[in-house]
């Protein structure tokens, strides 16, 4: 059976990048839908993807698109989740 040669932090970093890009796009799409009066992406869905590793992209999308910035729980929790996810990546890097 082949072994994985890259360190764990590299896999985690790639995972975070993919999830962040996805949530960034979701934030932009939800903002577009909000402006055009279309069906929206639920806040629960946005939070699930933030918890699953997309918090950095969600935070960037929140401020770039000026979307969900009036909700204190987005302004507080998205950056908090991002810090925790990046902290885990740094922890894996120094191990």
mmCIF file of C-alpha atoms in Angstrom, residues 13-91:
data_model
loop_
_atom_site.group_PDB
_atom_site.id
_atom_site.type_symbol
_atom_site.label_atom_id
_atom_site.label_comp_id
_atom_site.label_asym_id
_atom_site.label_seq_id
_atom_site.Cartn_x
_atom_site.Cartn_y
_atom_site.Cartn_z
ATOM 1 C CA UNK A 13 -3.541 23.585 3.977
ATOM 2 C CA UNK A 14 -4.852 22.304 0.635
ATOM 3 C CA UNK A 15 -8.137 21.290 2.265
ATOM 4 C CA UNK A 16 -8.489 24.748 3.853
ATOM 5 C CA UNK A 17 -7.715 26.444 0.542
ATOM 6 C CA UNK A 18 -10.339 24.426 -1.347
ATOM 7 C CA UNK A 19 -13.008 24.898 1.320
ATOM 8 C CA UNK A 20 -12.188 28.602 1.627
ATOM 9 C CA UNK A 21 -12.467 29.123 -2.121
ATOM 10 C CA UNK A 22 -15.808 27.317 -2.115
ATOM 11 C CA UNK A 23 -17.236 29.374 0.760
ATOM 12 C CA UNK A 24 -15.886 32.577 -0.801
ATOM 13 C CA UNK A 25 -17.872 31.772 -3.954
ATOM 14 C CA UNK A 26 -20.951 30.884 -1.874
ATOM 15 C CA UNK A 27 -20.779 34.243 -0.084
ATOM 16 C CA UNK A 28 -20.585 36.076 -3.404
ATOM 17 C CA UNK A 29 -23.414 34.002 -4.853
ATOM 18 C CA UNK A 30 -25.620 34.611 -1.821
ATOM 19 C CA UNK A 31 -24.959 38.350 -2.027
ATOM 20 C CA UNK A 32 -25.905 38.299 -5.711
ATOM 21 C CA UNK A 33 -29.087 36.384 -4.914
ATOM 22 C CA UNK A 34 -29.938 38.829 -2.123
ATOM 23 C CA UNK A 35 -29.619 41.771 -4.493
ATOM 24 C CA UNK A 36 -31.711 40.154 -7.219
ATOM 25 C CA UNK A 37 -34.434 38.808 -4.931
ATOM 26 C CA UNK A 38 -33.753 35.155 -5.669
ATOM 27 C CA UNK A 39 -33.692 32.042 -3.502
ATOM 28 C CA UNK A 40 -30.941 32.373 -0.887
ATOM 29 C CA UNK A 41 -28.301 30.144 0.644
ATOM 30 C CA UNK A 42 -29.198 29.528 4.282
ATOM 31 C CA UNK A 43 -27.060 30.918 7.087
ATOM 32 C CA UNK A 44 -26.843 27.388 8.449
ATOM 33 C CA UNK A 45 -25.202 26.214 5.209
ATOM 34 C CA UNK A 46 -22.700 29.075 5.312
ATOM 35 C CA UNK A 47 -21.790 28.219 8.904
ATOM 36 C CA UNK A 48 -21.436 24.505 8.136
ATOM 37 C CA UNK A 49 -18.928 25.248 5.381
ATOM 38 C CA UNK A 50 -17.114 27.707 7.656
ATOM 39 C CA UNK A 51 -16.805 25.018 10.326
ATOM 40 C CA UNK A 52 -15.672 22.453 7.764
ATOM 41 C CA UNK A 53 -12.623 24.531 6.854
ATOM 42 C CA UNK A 54 -13.845 27.448 4.765
ATOM 43 C CA UNK A 55 -13.800 30.151 7.419
ATOM 44 C CA UNK A 56 -10.912 32.109 5.902
ATOM 45 C CA UNK A 57 -12.669 32.367 2.537
ATOM 46 C CA UNK A 58 -15.957 33.085 4.271
ATOM 47 C CA UNK A 59 -14.389 35.927 6.224
ATOM 48 C CA UNK A 60 -12.783 37.342 3.082
ATOM 49 C CA UNK A 61 -16.059 37.038 1.173
ATOM 50 C CA UNK A 62 -18.016 38.608 4.004
ATOM 51 C CA UNK A 63 -15.916 41.765 3.920
ATOM 52 C CA UNK A 64 -15.190 41.894 0.184
ATOM 53 C CA UNK A 65 -18.842 41.472 -0.798
ATOM 54 C CA UNK A 66 -20.083 43.339 2.306
ATOM 55 C CA UNK A 67 -22.383 40.432 2.989
ATOM 56 C CA UNK A 68 -23.624 39.351 6.426
ATOM 57 C CA UNK A 69 -21.532 42.076 8.078
ATOM 58 C CA UNK A 70 -24.521 43.352 10.069
ATOM 59 C CA UNK A 71 -24.858 40.029 11.858
ATOM 60 C CA UNK A 72 -22.652 39.991 14.956
ATOM 61 C CA UNK A 73 -22.371 36.212 14.904
ATOM 62 C CA UNK A 74 -20.846 36.242 11.411
ATOM 63 C CA UNK A 75 -18.435 39.062 12.298
ATOM 64 C CA UNK A 76 -17.356 37.223 15.457
ATOM 65 C CA UNK A 77 -17.451 33.546 14.544
ATOM 66 C CA UNK A 78 -16.084 33.484 10.985
ATOM 67 C CA UNK A 79 -12.745 35.088 11.996
ATOM 68 C CA UNK A 80 -12.661 32.938 15.144
ATOM 69 C CA UNK A 81 -13.137 29.759 13.094
ATOM 70 C CA UNK A 82 -10.478 30.959 10.628
ATOM 71 C CA UNK A 83 -7.979 31.559 13.441
ATOM 72 C CA UNK A 84 -8.632 28.087 14.849
ATOM 73 C CA UNK A 85 -8.222 26.445 11.447
ATOM 74 C CA UNK A 86 -5.006 28.315 10.688
ATOM 75 C CA UNK A 87 -3.788 27.555 14.202
ATOM 76 C CA UNK A 88 -4.284 23.846 13.585
ATOM 77 C CA UNK A 89 -2.365 24.168 10.317
ATOM 78 C CA UNK A 90 0.517 25.892 12.126
ATOM 79 C CA UNK A 91 0.435 23.277 14.873
#
